PDB file of C-alpha atoms in Angstrom:
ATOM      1  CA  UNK A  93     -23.994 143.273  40.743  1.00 41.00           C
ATOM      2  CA  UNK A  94     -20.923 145.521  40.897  1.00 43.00           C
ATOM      3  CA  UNK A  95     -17.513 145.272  38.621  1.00 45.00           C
ATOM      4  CA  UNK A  96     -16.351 143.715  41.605  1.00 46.00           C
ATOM      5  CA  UNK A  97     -18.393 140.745  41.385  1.00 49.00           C
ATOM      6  CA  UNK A  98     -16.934 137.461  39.962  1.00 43.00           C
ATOM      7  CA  UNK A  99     -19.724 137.204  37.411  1.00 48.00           C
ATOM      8  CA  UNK A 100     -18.943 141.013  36.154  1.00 54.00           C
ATOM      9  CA  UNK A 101     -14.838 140.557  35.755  1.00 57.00           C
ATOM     10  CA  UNK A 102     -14.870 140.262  32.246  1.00 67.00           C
ATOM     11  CA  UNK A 103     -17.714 141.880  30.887  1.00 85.00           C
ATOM     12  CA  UNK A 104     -17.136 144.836  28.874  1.00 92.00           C
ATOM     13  CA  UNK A 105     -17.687 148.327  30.512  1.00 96.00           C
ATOM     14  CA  UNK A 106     -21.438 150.136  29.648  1.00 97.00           C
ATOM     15  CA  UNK A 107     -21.925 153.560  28.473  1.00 98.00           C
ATOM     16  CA  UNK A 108     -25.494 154.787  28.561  1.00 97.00           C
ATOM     17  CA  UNK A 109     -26.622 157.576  26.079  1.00 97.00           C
ATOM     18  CA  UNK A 110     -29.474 159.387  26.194  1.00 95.00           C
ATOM     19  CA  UNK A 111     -31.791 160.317  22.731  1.00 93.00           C
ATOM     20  CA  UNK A 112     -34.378 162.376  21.742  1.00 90.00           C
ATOM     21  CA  UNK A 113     -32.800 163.276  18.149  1.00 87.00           C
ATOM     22  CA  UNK A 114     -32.279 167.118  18.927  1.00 88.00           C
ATOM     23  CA  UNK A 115     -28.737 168.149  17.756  1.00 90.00           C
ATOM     24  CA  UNK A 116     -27.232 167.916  21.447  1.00 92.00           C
ATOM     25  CA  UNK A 117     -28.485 164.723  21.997  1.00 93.00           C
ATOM     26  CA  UNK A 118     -26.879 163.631  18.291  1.00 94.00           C
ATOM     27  CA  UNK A 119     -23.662 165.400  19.885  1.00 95.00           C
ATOM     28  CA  UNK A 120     -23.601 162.987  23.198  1.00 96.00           C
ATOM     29  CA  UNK A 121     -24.319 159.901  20.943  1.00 96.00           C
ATOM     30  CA  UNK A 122     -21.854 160.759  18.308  1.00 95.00           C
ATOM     31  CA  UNK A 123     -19.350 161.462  21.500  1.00 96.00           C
ATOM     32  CA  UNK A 124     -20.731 158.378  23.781  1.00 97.00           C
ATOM     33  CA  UNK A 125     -20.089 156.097  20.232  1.00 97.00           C
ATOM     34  CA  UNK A 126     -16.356 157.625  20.563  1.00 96.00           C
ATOM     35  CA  UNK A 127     -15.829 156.915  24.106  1.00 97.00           C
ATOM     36  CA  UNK A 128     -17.273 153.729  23.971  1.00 97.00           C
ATOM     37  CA  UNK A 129     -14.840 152.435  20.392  1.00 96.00           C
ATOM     38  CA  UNK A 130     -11.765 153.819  23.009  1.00 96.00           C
ATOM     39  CA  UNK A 131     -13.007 151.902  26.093  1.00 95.00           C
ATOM     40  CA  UNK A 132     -14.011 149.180  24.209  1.00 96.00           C
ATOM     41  CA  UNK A 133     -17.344 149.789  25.573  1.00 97.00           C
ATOM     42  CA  UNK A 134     -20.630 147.983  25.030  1.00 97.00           C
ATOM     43  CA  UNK A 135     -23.349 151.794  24.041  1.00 97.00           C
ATOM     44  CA  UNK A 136     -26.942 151.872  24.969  1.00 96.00           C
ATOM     45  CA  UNK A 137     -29.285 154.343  23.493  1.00 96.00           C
ATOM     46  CA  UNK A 138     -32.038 155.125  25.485  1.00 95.00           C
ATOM     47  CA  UNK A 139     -35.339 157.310  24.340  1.00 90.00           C
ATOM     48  CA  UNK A 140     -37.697 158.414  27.272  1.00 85.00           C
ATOM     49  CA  UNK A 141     -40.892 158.377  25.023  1.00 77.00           C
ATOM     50  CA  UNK A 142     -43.261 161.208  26.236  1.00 66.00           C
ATOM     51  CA  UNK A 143     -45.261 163.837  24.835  1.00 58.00           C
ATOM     52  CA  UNK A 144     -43.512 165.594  22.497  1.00 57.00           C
ATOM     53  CA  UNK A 145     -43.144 162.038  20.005  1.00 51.00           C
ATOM     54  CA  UNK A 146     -47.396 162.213  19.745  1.00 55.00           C
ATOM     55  CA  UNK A 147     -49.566 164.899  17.769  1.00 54.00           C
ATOM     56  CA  UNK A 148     -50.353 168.121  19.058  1.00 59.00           C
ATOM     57  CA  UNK A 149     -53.763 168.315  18.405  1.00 62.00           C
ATOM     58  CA  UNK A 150     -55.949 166.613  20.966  1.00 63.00           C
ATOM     59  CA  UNK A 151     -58.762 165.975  19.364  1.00 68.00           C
ATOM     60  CA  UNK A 152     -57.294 163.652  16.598  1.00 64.00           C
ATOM     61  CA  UNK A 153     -58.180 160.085  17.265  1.00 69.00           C
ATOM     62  CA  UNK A 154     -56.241 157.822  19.347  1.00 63.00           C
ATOM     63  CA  UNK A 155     -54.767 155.390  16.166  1.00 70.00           C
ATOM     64  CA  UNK A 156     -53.552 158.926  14.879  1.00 69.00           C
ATOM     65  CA  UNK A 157     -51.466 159.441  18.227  1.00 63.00           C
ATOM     66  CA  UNK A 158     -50.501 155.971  17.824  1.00 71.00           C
ATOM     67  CA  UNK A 159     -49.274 156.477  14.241  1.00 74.00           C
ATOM     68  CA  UNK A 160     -47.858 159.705  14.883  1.00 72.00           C
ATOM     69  CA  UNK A 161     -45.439 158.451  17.703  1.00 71.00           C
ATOM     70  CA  UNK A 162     -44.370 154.917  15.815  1.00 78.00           C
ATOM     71  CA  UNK A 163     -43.479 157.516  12.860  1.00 80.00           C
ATOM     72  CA  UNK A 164     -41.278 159.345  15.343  1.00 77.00           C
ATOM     73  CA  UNK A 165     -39.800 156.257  17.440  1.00 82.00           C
ATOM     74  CA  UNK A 166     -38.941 155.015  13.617  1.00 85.00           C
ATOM     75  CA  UNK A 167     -37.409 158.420  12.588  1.00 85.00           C
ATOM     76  CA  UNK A 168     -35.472 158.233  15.630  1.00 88.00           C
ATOM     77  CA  UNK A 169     -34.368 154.504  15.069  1.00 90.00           C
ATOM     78  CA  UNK A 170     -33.315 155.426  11.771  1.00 92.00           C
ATOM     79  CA  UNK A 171     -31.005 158.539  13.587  1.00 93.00           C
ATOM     80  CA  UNK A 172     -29.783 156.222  15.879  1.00 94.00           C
ATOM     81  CA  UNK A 173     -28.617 153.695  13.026  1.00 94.00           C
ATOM     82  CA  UNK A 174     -27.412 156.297  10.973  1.00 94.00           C
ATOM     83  CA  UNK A 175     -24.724 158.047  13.578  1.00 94.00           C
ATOM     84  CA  UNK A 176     -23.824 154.331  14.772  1.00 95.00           C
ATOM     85  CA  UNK A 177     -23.465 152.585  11.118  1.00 94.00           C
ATOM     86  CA  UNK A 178     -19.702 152.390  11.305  1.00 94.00           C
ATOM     87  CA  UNK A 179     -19.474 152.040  15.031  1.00 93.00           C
ATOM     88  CA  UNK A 180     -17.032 148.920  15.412  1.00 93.00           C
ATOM     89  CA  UNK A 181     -18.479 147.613  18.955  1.00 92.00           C
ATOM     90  CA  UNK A 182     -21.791 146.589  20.398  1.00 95.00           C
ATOM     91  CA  UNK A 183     -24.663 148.837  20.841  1.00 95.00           C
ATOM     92  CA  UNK A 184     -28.608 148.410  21.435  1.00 94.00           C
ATOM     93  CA  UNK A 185     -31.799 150.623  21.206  1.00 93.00           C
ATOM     94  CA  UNK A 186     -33.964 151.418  23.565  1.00 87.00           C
ATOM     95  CA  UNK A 187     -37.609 153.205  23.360  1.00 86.00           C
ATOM     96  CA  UNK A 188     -39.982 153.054  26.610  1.00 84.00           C
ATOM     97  CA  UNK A 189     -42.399 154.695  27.739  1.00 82.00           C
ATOM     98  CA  UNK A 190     -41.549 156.825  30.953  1.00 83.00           C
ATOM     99  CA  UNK A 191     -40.103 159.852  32.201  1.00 88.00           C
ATOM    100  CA  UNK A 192     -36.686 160.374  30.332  1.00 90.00           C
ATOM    101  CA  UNK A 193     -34.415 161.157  33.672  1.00 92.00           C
ATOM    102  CA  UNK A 194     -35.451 157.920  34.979  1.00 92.00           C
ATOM    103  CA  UNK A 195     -35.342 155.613  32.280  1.00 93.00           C
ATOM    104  CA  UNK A 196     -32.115 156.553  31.928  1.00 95.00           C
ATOM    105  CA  UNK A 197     -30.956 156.348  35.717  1.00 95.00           C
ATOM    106  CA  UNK A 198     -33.032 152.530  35.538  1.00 94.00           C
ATOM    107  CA  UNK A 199     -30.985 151.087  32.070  1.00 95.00           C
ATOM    108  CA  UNK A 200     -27.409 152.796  33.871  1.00 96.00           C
ATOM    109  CA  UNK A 201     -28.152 151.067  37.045  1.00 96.00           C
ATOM    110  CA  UNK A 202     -29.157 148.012  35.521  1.00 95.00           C
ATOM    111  CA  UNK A 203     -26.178 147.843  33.013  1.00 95.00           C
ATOM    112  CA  UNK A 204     -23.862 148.847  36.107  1.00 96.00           C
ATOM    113  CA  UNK A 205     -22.899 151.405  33.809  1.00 97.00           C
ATOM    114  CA  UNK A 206     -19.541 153.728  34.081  1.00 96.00           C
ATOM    115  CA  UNK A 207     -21.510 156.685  33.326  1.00 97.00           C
ATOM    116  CA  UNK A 208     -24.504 158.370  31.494  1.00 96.00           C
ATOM    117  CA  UNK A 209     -24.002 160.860  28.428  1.00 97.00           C
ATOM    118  CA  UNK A 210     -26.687 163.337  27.453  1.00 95.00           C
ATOM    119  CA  UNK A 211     -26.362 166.329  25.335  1.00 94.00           C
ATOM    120  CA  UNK A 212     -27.291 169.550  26.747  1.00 91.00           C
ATOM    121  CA  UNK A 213     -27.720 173.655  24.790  1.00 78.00           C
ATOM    122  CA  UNK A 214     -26.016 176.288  25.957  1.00 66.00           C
ATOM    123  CA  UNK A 215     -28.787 178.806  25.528  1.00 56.00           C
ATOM    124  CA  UNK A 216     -32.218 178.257  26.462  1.00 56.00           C
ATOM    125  CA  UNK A 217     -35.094 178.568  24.165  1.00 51.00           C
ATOM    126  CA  UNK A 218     -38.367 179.915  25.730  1.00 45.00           C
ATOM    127  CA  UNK A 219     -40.030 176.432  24.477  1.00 48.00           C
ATOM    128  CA  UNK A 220     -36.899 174.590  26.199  1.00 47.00           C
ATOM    129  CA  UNK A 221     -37.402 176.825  29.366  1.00 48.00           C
ATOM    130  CA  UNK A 222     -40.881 175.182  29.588  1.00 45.00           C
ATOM    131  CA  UNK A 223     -39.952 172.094  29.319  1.00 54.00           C
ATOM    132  CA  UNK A 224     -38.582 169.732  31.824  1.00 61.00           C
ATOM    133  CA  UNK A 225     -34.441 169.743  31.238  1.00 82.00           C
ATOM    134  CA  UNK A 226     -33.121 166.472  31.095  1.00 86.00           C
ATOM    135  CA  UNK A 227     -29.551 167.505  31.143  1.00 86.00           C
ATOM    136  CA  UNK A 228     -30.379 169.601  34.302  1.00 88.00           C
ATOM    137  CA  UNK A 229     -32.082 166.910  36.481  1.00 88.00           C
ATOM    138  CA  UNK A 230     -30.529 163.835  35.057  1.00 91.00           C
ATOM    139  CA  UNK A 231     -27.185 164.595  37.525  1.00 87.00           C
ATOM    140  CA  UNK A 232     -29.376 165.469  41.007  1.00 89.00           C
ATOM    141  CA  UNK A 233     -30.493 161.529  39.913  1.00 89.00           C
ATOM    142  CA  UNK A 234     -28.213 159.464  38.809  1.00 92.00           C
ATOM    143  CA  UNK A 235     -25.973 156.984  40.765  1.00 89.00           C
ATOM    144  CA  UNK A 236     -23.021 157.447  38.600  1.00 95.00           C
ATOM    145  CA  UNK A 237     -21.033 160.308  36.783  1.00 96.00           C
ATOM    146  CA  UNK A 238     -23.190 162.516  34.219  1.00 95.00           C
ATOM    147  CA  UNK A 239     -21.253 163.529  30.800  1.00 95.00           C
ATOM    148  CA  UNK A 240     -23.150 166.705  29.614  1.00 95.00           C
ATOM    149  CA  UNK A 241     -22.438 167.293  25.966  1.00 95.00           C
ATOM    150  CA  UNK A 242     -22.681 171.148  24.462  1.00 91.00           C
ATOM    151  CA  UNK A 243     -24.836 171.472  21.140  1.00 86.00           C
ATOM    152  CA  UNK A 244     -22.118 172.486  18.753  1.00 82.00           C
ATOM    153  CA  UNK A 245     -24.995 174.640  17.285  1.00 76.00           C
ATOM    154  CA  UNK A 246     -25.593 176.833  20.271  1.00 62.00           C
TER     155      UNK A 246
END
């Protein structure tokens, strides 16, 4: 359905966020949350749960893995609650399992939304470098316009 649609006229405008609780991606919520209280937007937080919310030993047992990543999900919940607890409009949480770039380019499309906002670092780590960049492939994917937020640490 596009804005254009009888059913959309109305509806409040969508800002996706992405999350992984890094201090960029507390940057683009903490700016998304802004952007969305001047648009009177409706926010959705979106976490890509992979790899790096389990254990990295591989030889602990699978309820351990299982543990592990509900502790994360839950510390990043609590993150998430935190940075939004005097946000005046409507905003939802979202944790799946999936590949971060397109979760994110799924929830935007399915929200219709105006645009995406990740956070992204200046400088590259060697452990970042090794890692797939969100921030980097996210705007090759999406459908709609990409707001990279800067780490105010880097």
């Amino acid at each position: 359905m596009s804005a254009a649609d009888p059913a959309r006229r109305g509806a409040a405008p969508v800002l996706v966020v992405g999350f992984d609780g890094q201090t960029a991606s507390l940057a683009a919520l903490r700016t998304a949350a802004d952007l969305a209280r001047r648009l009177g937007a409706n926010l959705h937080v979106v976490h890509g749960v992979d790899v790096r919310d389990y254990p990295i030993d591989p030889d602990v047992a699978v309820e351990v893995w299982e543990g592990h990543a509900r502790e994360a999900l839950g510390h990043l919940d609590v993150q998430v609650r935190g940075a939004l607890a005097d946000h005046p409009g409507n905003w939802t949480y979202h944790a799946s399992n999936g590949d971060p770039v397109r979760l994110l380019v799924t929830v935007a499309d399915e929200q219709d939304a105006l645009m995406i906002v990740v956070g992204t670092h200046r400088h590259r780590s060697l452990r970042r470098m090794t890692r797939r960049s969100v921030s980097r492939t996210l705007p090759k994917a999406a459908h709609r316009p990409v707001l990279l937020v800067a780490d105010p640490g880097d």
